[in-house]
Amino acid sequence: MTDQETLDPESPAQWQELRAQGHVMLDDIFDYLEHLRERPVWQPIPEQVREAFHEPLPQGPSDLATVHDQFMKDILPYAVGNAHPGFMAWVHGGGTPVGMLAEMLAAGLNANLGGRDQIPIAVERQVVEWVRDLFGFPDSANGLFVTGTSMANLVGVLAARTAALGREVRHQGLLAAHRQLVAYASAGAHGCLAKAMDMAGIGADLLRLVPMNERYEMDVAALAAAILADKKAGFSPFLIAATAGSVDVGAIDDLAAIGRLAREQQLWFHVDGAYGALAMLAPELAPRLEGLGLADSIAFDFHKWAQVPYDAGFILARDGRLLEDAFAADTAYLKRESRGMAAGSPWPCDLGPDLSRGFRALKTWFTIKVYGAEQLGRSISRTCELARYMSRQIEVMAELELLAPVSLNIVCFRYRTPGLDAAGADRANAEIVIALQESGIAAPSTTTVGGHLAIRAAIVNHRTRTGDIDALLAATVKFGDSRYSPR
Ligand SMILES: *Cc1c(COP(=O)(O)O)cnc(C)c1O
């Protein structure tokens, strides 16, 4: 590079050109959001589009406009489609135009939120205060943004481990503790909890999966019995991870009873509230989360029910010092001061695994300020209302049956296939789901409920309406009938 050469435009005329192209790009993505409904939710990806992403490393420059054209042609149409109102697969948020704009501002500012004295960190701490109050945590609470609940659960497990074994475990490792730690979660818990136990070096099998009751909630009596049996066998129980909003059916464990048991047994009480915890924003759902405020830590995502663009996971600990115990480390190049840019300790890098961190707080702060907690809460309530509507429709449709009670916003059902055995019924329903996804009309996913393959609609997107539910159900019956049963 010459002394003059940077990656920015060089002259006012070039800045003007870039600005004009930037406005085109902004308009294109606004057009996409405004006219989402007219598009398929998802579409199969043509081979030549896949091939476009195996080009050699570009040595020379390309026009921004040309690269943007490729984005519009080859990338935008082939995303998974979770912004679309017909998307009900897995548990994905829809995003908002406000979140998108905030993300653009964050990228322009390019703040690194690992630490240092800067207002972007005050924005993150503002979000900490909001959720601390929302969940009924004391002033001692602290937390931070991470990629998602998978990472937030890992942070929770590591904090619980350090609280159980002391800070020495960070230096000497688990073997030096001479105690085999063991944790508990519901059989319906998300797989990332077992993965967190694995990554923490404790071992995935040391997460005991406690049976569920008929409402798909952790059986608290079975939990108490498992803890007792493990203690007798010489294990060291240290953590209970309850679920608020299970991934299969949307069940909420009895947080109050589990919280009391954890206190009695002096175990860390963690809640995986990936999407469910933010039901606290909806006044008629909040009572269902009674006991959430007893938690030692809560993992949740702003990118699901709160509609913040990916990614925006969060971990909140009741006592922020315990996060520092688990993560803070002394290094010469991160030395703190009481004035200047190195002030403002503790820094977010003292509370979690990451040093360099993006400004996820900004899109979350914008989303909460612009829409307000009430409107976000209403959109959460609305998805549950739609799930109840959907279950009522299923109950009156002879071709369909519900496979699990609708607790929140997730509906598990299937197309009836009289005459087919269990494996045949599962295969038929799996094929219906693929046909639905390929049709672009609606996109549910599958799970297994009570040993049956279920068509699973997780209604998370604020854009989904009754018409989208009707379209999904009608297409399910159509694809089912055309393949299986001239009833
Ligand atoms: C989505 C989800 C997770 C995983 O969260 P990510 O943000 O995808 O890492 C964990 N637990 C539950 C209950 C979930 O719904």
PDB file of N, CA and C in Angstrom, residues 25-94:
ATOM      1  N   MET A  25     -28.451  -0.445  -1.725  1.00  0.00           N
ATOM      2  CA  MET A  25     -28.439  -1.676  -0.937  1.00  0.00           C
ATOM      3  C   MET A  25     -29.483  -1.617   0.181  1.00  0.00           C
ATOM      4  N   LEU A  26     -29.584  -0.455   0.800  1.00  0.00           N
ATOM      5  CA  LEU A  26     -30.565  -0.289   1.866  1.00  0.00           C
ATOM      6  C   LEU A  26     -31.979  -0.458   1.307  1.00  0.00           C
ATOM      7  N   ASP A  27     -32.225   0.170   0.138  1.00  0.00           N
ATOM      8  CA  ASP A  27     -33.549   0.040  -0.483  1.00  0.00           C
ATOM      9  C   ASP A  27     -33.856  -1.414  -0.841  1.00  0.00           C
ATOM     10  N   ASP A  28     -32.850  -2.118  -1.358  1.00  0.00           N
ATOM     11  CA  ASP A  28     -33.086  -3.518  -1.743  1.00  0.00           C
ATOM     12  C   ASP A  28     -33.510  -4.363  -0.545  1.00  0.00           C
ATOM     13  N   ILE A  29     -32.858  -4.138   0.591  1.00  0.00           N
ATOM     14  CA  ILE A  29     -33.174  -4.995   1.737  1.00  0.00           C
ATOM     15  C   ILE A  29     -34.505  -4.550   2.391  1.00  0.00           C
ATOM     16  N   PHE A  30     -34.805  -3.255   2.286  1.00  0.00           N
ATOM     17  CA  PHE A  30     -36.145  -2.825   2.731  1.00  0.00           C
ATOM     18  C   PHE A  30     -37.225  -3.440   1.839  1.00  0.00           C
ATOM     19  N   ASP A  31     -36.957  -3.476   0.522  1.00  0.00           N
ATOM     20  CA  ASP A  31     -37.918  -4.102  -0.403  1.00  0.00           C
ATOM     21  C   ASP A  31     -38.151  -5.561  -0.022  1.00  0.00           C
ATOM     22  N   TYR A  32     -37.052  -6.222   0.296  1.00  0.00           N
ATOM     23  CA  TYR A  32     -37.155  -7.631   0.705  1.00  0.00           C
ATOM     24  C   TYR A  32     -38.087  -7.757   1.916  1.00  0.00           C
ATOM     25  N   LEU A  33     -37.865  -6.917   2.922  1.00  0.00           N
ATOM     26  CA  LEU A  33     -38.673  -7.033   4.147  1.00  0.00           C
ATOM     27  C   LEU A  33     -40.125  -6.630   3.901  1.00  0.00           C
ATOM     28  N   GLU A  34     -40.305  -5.573   3.096  1.00  0.00           N
ATOM     29  CA  GLU A  34     -41.678  -5.108   2.859  1.00  0.00           C
ATOM     30  C   GLU A  34     -42.489  -6.145   2.079  1.00  0.00           C
ATOM     31  N   HIS A  35     -41.814  -6.878   1.198  1.00  0.00           N
ATOM     32  CA  HIS A  35     -42.559  -7.795   0.314  1.00  0.00           C
ATOM     33  C   HIS A  35     -42.280  -9.271   0.603  1.00  0.00           C
ATOM     34  N   LEU A  36     -41.859  -9.541   1.832  1.00  0.00           N
ATOM     35  CA  LEU A  36     -41.544 -10.924   2.227  1.00  0.00           C
ATOM     36  C   LEU A  36     -42.641 -11.923   1.909  1.00  0.00           C
ATOM     37  N   ARG A  37     -43.881 -11.500   2.194  1.00  0.00           N
ATOM     38  CA  ARG A  37     -45.033 -12.397   2.034  1.00  0.00           C
ATOM     39  C   ARG A  37     -45.203 -12.934   0.630  1.00  0.00           C
ATOM     40  N   GLU A  38     -44.709 -12.146  -0.351  1.00  0.00           N
ATOM     41  CA  GLU A  38     -44.897 -12.559  -1.747  1.00  0.00           C
ATOM     42  C   GLU A  38     -43.879 -13.612  -2.157  1.00  0.00           C
ATOM     43  N   ARG A  39     -42.901 -13.849  -1.311  1.00  0.00           N
ATOM     44  CA  ARG A  39     -41.845 -14.820  -1.642  1.00  0.00           C
ATOM     45  C   ARG A  39     -42.169 -16.183  -1.051  1.00  0.00           C
ATOM     46  N   PRO A  40     -41.522 -17.244  -1.596  1.00  0.00           N
ATOM     47  CA  PRO A  40     -41.604 -18.530  -0.906  1.00  0.00           C
ATOM     48  C   PRO A  40     -40.836 -18.439   0.416  1.00  0.00           C
ATOM     49  N   VAL A  41     -41.240 -19.228   1.409  1.00  0.00           N
ATOM     50  CA  VAL A  41     -40.509 -19.240   2.677  1.00  0.00           C
ATOM     51  C   VAL A  41     -39.065 -19.663   2.400  1.00  0.00           C
ATOM     52  N   TRP A  42     -38.933 -20.736   1.632  1.00  0.00           N
ATOM     53  CA  TRP A  42     -37.627 -21.325   1.325  1.00  0.00           C
ATOM     54  C   TRP A  42     -37.769 -21.923  -0.055  1.00  0.00           C
ATOM     55  N   GLN A  43     -36.662 -22.085  -0.771  1.00  0.00           N
ATOM     56  CA  GLN A  43     -36.745 -22.808  -2.033  1.00  0.00           C
ATOM     57  C   GLN A  43     -35.498 -23.651  -2.218  1.00  0.00           C
ATOM     58  N   PRO A  44     -35.668 -24.795  -2.894  1.00  0.00           N
ATOM     59  CA  PRO A  44     -34.508 -25.661  -3.137  1.00  0.00           C
ATOM     60  C   PRO A  44     -33.426 -24.873  -3.879  1.00  0.00           C
ATOM     61  N   ILE A  45     -32.184 -25.173  -3.573  1.00  0.00           N
ATOM     62  CA  ILE A  45     -31.059 -24.391  -4.089  1.00  0.00           C
ATOM     63  C   ILE A  45     -30.515 -25.021  -5.369  1.00  0.00           C
ATOM     64  N   PRO A  46     -30.552 -24.290  -6.494  1.00  0.00           N
ATOM     65  CA  PRO A  46     -30.028 -24.840  -7.755  1.00  0.00           C
ATOM     66  C   PRO A  46     -28.519 -25.108  -7.659  1.00  0.00           C
ATOM     67  N   GLU A  47     -28.092 -26.167  -8.346  1.00  0.00           N
ATOM     68  CA  GLU A  47     -26.679 -26.551  -8.326  1.00  0.00           C
ATOM     69  C   GLU A  47     -25.756 -25.399  -8.701  1.00  0.00           C
ATOM     70  N   GLN A  48     -26.151 -24.620  -9.743  1.00  0.00           N
ATOM     71  CA  GLN A  48     -25.194 -23.582 -10.188  1.00  0.00           C
ATOM     72  C   GLN A  48     -25.037 -22.472  -9.153  1.00  0.00           C
ATOM     73  N   VAL A  49     -26.044 -22.337  -8.301  1.00  0.00           N
ATOM     74  CA  VAL A  49     -25.910 -21.357  -7.211  1.00  0.00           C
ATOM     75  C   VAL A  49     -24.899 -21.862  -6.184  1.00  0.00           C
ATOM     76  N   ARG A  50     -25.006 -23.136  -5.843  1.00  0.00           N
ATOM     77  CA  ARG A  50     -24.000 -23.703  -4.920  1.00  0.00           C
ATOM     78  C   ARG A  50     -22.601 -23.557  -5.498  1.00  0.00           C
ATOM     79  N   GLU A  51     -22.491 -23.812  -6.800  1.00  0.00           N
ATOM     80  CA  GLU A  51     -21.164 -23.761  -7.430  1.00  0.00           C
ATOM     81  C   GLU A  51     -20.555 -22.369  -7.390  1.00  0.00           C
ATOM     82  N   ALA A  52     -21.417 -21.355  -7.365  1.00  0.00           N
ATOM     83  CA  ALA A  52     -20.902 -19.973  -7.354  1.00  0.00           C
ATOM     84  C   ALA A  52     -20.059 -19.709  -6.111  1.00  0.00           C
ATOM     85  N   PHE A  53     -20.149 -20.580  -5.124  1.00  0.00           N
ATOM     86  CA  PHE A  53     -19.412 -20.352  -3.881  1.00  0.00           C
ATOM     87  C   PHE A  53     -18.205 -21.275  -3.730  1.00  0.00           C
ATOM     88  N   HIS A  54     -17.638 -21.609  -4.879  1.00  0.00           N
ATOM     89  CA  HIS A  54     -16.378 -22.360  -4.888  1.00  0.00           C
ATOM     90  C   HIS A  54     -15.370 -21.663  -5.785  1.00  0.00           C
ATOM     91  N   GLU A  55     -15.422 -20.328  -5.838  1.00  0.00           N
ATOM     92  CA  GLU A  55     -14.478 -19.628  -6.714  1.00  0.00           C
ATOM     93  C   GLU A  55     -13.135 -19.473  -5.992  1.00  0.00           C
ATOM     94  N   PRO A  56     -12.062 -19.299  -6.776  1.00  0.00           N
ATOM     95  CA  PRO A  56     -10.751 -19.089  -6.141  1.00  0.00           C
ATOM     96  C   PRO A  56     -10.702 -17.744  -5.414  1.00  0.00           C
ATOM     97  N   LEU A  57      -9.758 -17.603  -4.509  1.00  0.00           N
ATOM     98  CA  LEU A  57      -9.589 -16.361  -3.749  1.00  0.00           C
ATOM     99  C   LEU A  57      -9.437 -15.174  -4.701  1.00  0.00           C
ATOM    100  N   PRO A  58     -10.331 -14.190  -4.626  1.00  0.00           N
ATOM    101  CA  PRO A  58     -10.235 -13.046  -5.552  1.00  0.00           C
ATOM    102  C   PRO A  58      -8.960 -12.235  -5.279  1.00  0.00           C
ATOM    103  N   GLN A  59      -8.127 -12.062  -6.272  1.00  0.00           N
ATOM    104  CA  GLN A  59      -6.888 -11.299  -6.077  1.00  0.00           C
ATOM    105  C   GLN A  59      -7.112  -9.806  -6.295  1.00  0.00           C
ATOM    106  N   GLY A  60      -7.964  -9.489  -7.240  1.00  0.00           N
ATOM    107  CA  GLY A  60      -8.195  -8.076  -7.552  1.00  0.00           C
ATOM    108  C   GLY A  60      -9.532  -7.618  -7.003  1.00  0.00           C
ATOM    109  N   PRO A  61      -9.831  -6.334  -7.162  1.00  0.00           N
ATOM    110  CA  PRO A  61     -11.093  -5.784  -6.652  1.00  0.00           C
ATOM    111  C   PRO A  61     -12.282  -6.093  -7.557  1.00  0.00           C
ATOM    112  N   SER A  62     -13.463  -5.980  -7.014  1.00  0.00           N
ATOM    113  CA  SER A  62     -14.703  -6.015  -7.802  1.00  0.00           C
ATOM    114  C   SER A  62     -15.503  -4.781  -7.411  1.00  0.00           C
ATOM    115  N   ASP A  63     -16.393  -4.378  -8.290  1.00  0.00           N
ATOM    116  CA  ASP A  63     -17.315  -3.290  -7.939  1.00  0.00           C
ATOM    117  C   ASP A  63     -18.221  -3.745  -6.804  1.00  0.00           C
ATOM    118  N   LEU A  64     -18.453  -2.855  -5.854  1.00  0.00           N
ATOM    119  CA  LEU A  64     -19.411  -3.160  -4.786  1.00  0.00           C
ATOM    120  C   LEU A  64     -20.768  -3.505  -5.394  1.00  0.00           C
ATOM    121  N   ALA A  65     -21.164  -2.760  -6.445  1.00  0.00           N
ATOM    122  CA  ALA A  65     -22.473  -2.995  -7.066  1.00  0.00           C
ATOM    123  C   ALA A  65     -22.548  -4.408  -7.637  1.00  0.00           C
ATOM    124  N   THR A  66     -21.457  -4.878  -8.222  1.00  0.00           N
ATOM    125  CA  THR A  66     -21.456  -6.226  -8.812  1.00  0.00           C
ATOM    126  C   THR A  66     -21.593  -7.287  -7.719  1.00  0.00           C
ATOM    127  N   VAL A  67     -20.869  -7.085  -6.640  1.00  0.00           N
ATOM    128  CA  VAL A  67     -20.931  -8.065  -5.548  1.00  0.00           C
ATOM    129  C   VAL A  67     -22.329  -8.041  -4.912  1.00  0.00           C
ATOM    130  N   HIS A  68     -22.879  -6.841  -4.793  1.00  0.00           N
ATOM    131  CA  HIS A  68     -24.239  -6.742  -4.253  1.00  0.00           C
ATOM    132  C   HIS A  68     -25.245  -7.442  -5.173  1.00  0.00           C
ATOM    133  N   ASP A  69     -25.037  -7.308  -6.484  1.00  0.00           N
ATOM    134  CA  ASP A  69     -25.930  -8.012  -7.420  1.00  0.00           C
ATOM    135  C   ASP A  69     -25.869  -9.518  -7.177  1.00  0.00           C
ATOM    136  N   GLN A  70     -24.671 -10.012  -6.905  1.00  0.00           N
ATOM    137  CA  GLN A  70     -24.559 -11.447  -6.631  1.00  0.00           C
ATOM    138  C   GLN A  70     -25.278 -11.812  -5.328  1.00  0.00           C
ATOM    139  N   PHE A  71     -25.176 -10.925  -4.336  1.00  0.00           N
ATOM    140  CA  PHE A  71     -25.919 -11.150  -3.085  1.00  0.00           C
ATOM    141  C   PHE A  71     -27.417 -11.280  -3.376  1.00  0.00           C
ATOM    142  N   MET A  72     -27.933 -10.323  -4.179  1.00  0.00           N
ATOM    143  CA  MET A  72     -29.377 -10.320  -4.468  1.00  0.00           C
ATOM    144  C   MET A  72     -29.797 -11.569  -5.249  1.00  0.00           C
ATOM    145  N   LYS A  73     -28.907 -12.019  -6.139  1.00  0.00           N
ATOM    146  CA  LYS A  73     -29.249 -13.127  -7.041  1.00  0.00           C
ATOM    147  C   LYS A  73     -28.993 -14.490  -6.385  1.00  0.00           C
ATOM    148  N   ASP A  74     -27.871 -14.627  -5.695  1.00  0.00           N
ATOM    149  CA  ASP A  74     -27.444 -15.965  -5.252  1.00  0.00           C
ATOM    150  C   ASP A  74     -27.544 -16.201  -3.748  1.00  0.00           C
ATOM    151  N   ILE A  75     -27.642 -15.151  -2.944  1.00  0.00           N
ATOM    152  CA  ILE A  75     -27.645 -15.359  -1.498  1.00  0.00           C
ATOM    153  C   ILE A  75     -29.029 -15.102  -0.909  1.00  0.00           C
ATOM    154  N   LEU A  76     -29.533 -13.902  -1.116  1.00  0.00           N
ATOM    155  CA  LEU A  76     -30.808 -13.513  -0.505  1.00  0.00           C
ATOM    156  C   LEU A  76     -31.953 -14.510  -0.754  1.00  0.00           C
ATOM    157  N   PRO A  77     -32.121 -15.012  -1.980  1.00  0.00           N
ATOM    158  CA  PRO A  77     -33.271 -15.911  -2.201  1.00  0.00           C
ATOM    159  C   PRO A  77     -33.105 -17.281  -1.559  1.00  0.00           C
ATOM    160  N   TYR A  78     -31.913 -17.622  -1.126  1.00  0.00           N
ATOM    161  CA  TYR A  78     -31.658 -18.991  -0.673  1.00  0.00           C
ATOM    162  C   TYR A  78     -31.277 -19.071   0.800  1.00  0.00           C
ATOM    163  N   ALA A  79     -31.710 -18.096   1.572  1.00  0.00           N
ATOM    164  CA  ALA A  79     -31.552 -18.198   3.029  1.00  0.00           C
ATOM    165  C   ALA A  79     -32.657 -19.124   3.543  1.00  0.00           C
ATOM    166  N   VAL A  80     -32.596 -19.483   4.809  1.00  0.00           N
ATOM    167  CA  VAL A  80     -33.557 -20.461   5.317  1.00  0.00           C
ATOM    168  C   VAL A  80     -34.961 -19.861   5.480  1.00  0.00           C
ATOM    169  N   GLY A  81     -35.056 -18.528   5.517  1.00  0.00           N
ATOM    170  CA  GLY A  81     -36.377 -17.908   5.440  1.00  0.00           C
ATOM    171  C   GLY A  81     -37.056 -17.629   6.767  1.00  0.00           C
ATOM    172  N   ASN A  82     -36.278 -17.572   7.859  1.00  0.00           N
ATOM    173  CA  ASN A  82     -36.933 -17.373   9.163  1.00  0.00           C
ATOM    174  C   ASN A  82     -37.509 -15.974   9.345  1.00  0.00           C
ATOM    175  N   ALA A  83     -37.191 -15.056   8.451  1.00  0.00           N
ATOM    176  CA  ALA A  83     -37.853 -13.747   8.512  1.00  0.00           C
ATOM    177  C   ALA A  83     -39.287 -13.849   7.987  1.00  0.00           C
ATOM    178  N   HIS A  84     -39.572 -14.890   7.212  1.00  0.00           N
ATOM    179  CA  HIS A  84     -40.868 -15.027   6.535  1.00  0.00           C
ATOM    180  C   HIS A  84     -41.970 -15.464   7.515  1.00  0.00           C
ATOM    181  N   PRO A  85     -43.181 -14.893   7.359  1.00  0.00           N
ATOM    182  CA  PRO A  85     -44.274 -15.250   8.279  1.00  0.00           C
ATOM    183  C   PRO A  85     -44.656 -16.725   8.243  1.00  0.00           C
ATOM    184  N   GLY A  86     -44.351 -17.415   7.172  1.00  0.00           N
ATOM    185  CA  GLY A  86     -44.698 -18.845   7.078  1.00  0.00           C
ATOM    186  C   GLY A  86     -43.649 -19.755   7.689  1.00  0.00           C
ATOM    187  N   PHE A  87     -42.606 -19.175   8.235  1.00  0.00           N
ATOM    188  CA  PHE A  87     -41.532 -19.989   8.822  1.00  0.00           C
ATOM    189  C   PHE A  87     -41.906 -20.393  10.238  1.00  0.00           C
ATOM    190  N   MET A  88     -42.060 -21.685  10.477  1.00  0.00           N
ATOM    191  CA  MET A  88     -42.395 -22.167  11.824  1.00  0.00           C
ATOM    192  C   MET A  88     -41.501 -23.343  12.212  1.00  0.00           C
ATOM    193  N   ALA A  89     -40.361 -23.441  11.559  1.00  0.00           N
ATOM    194  CA  ALA A  89     -39.460 -24.557  11.817  1.00  0.00           C
ATOM    195  C   ALA A  89     -38.517 -24.219  12.972  1.00  0.00           C
ATOM    196  N   TRP A  90     -38.064 -25.254  13.671  1.00  0.00           N
ATOM    197  CA  TRP A  90     -37.179 -25.069  14.823  1.00  0.00           C
ATOM    198  C   TRP A  90     -37.705 -23.920  15.708  1.00  0.00           C
ATOM    199  N   VAL A  91     -36.815 -23.176  16.356  1.00  0.00           N
ATOM    200  CA  VAL A  91     -37.281 -22.001  17.121  1.00  0.00           C
ATOM    201  C   VAL A  91     -36.417 -20.829  16.687  1.00  0.00           C
ATOM    202  N   HIS A  92     -36.911 -20.096  15.675  1.00  0.00           N
ATOM    203  CA  HIS A  92     -36.125 -19.003  15.095  1.00  0.00           C
ATOM    204  C   HIS A  92     -36.895 -17.699  15.227  1.00  0.00           C
ATOM    205  N   GLY A  93     -36.197 -16.614  15.545  1.00  0.00           N
ATOM    206  CA  GLY A  93     -36.835 -15.308  15.540  1.00  0.00           C
ATOM    207  C   GLY A  93     -36.908 -14.745  14.122  1.00  0.00           C
ATOM    208  N   GLY A  94     -37.765 -13.741  13.956  1.00  0.00           N
ATOM    209  CA  GLY A  94     -37.992 -13.172  12.636  1.00  0.00           C
ATOM    210  C   GLY A  94     -37.146 -11.960  12.315  1.00  0.00           C
TER     211      GLY A  94
END
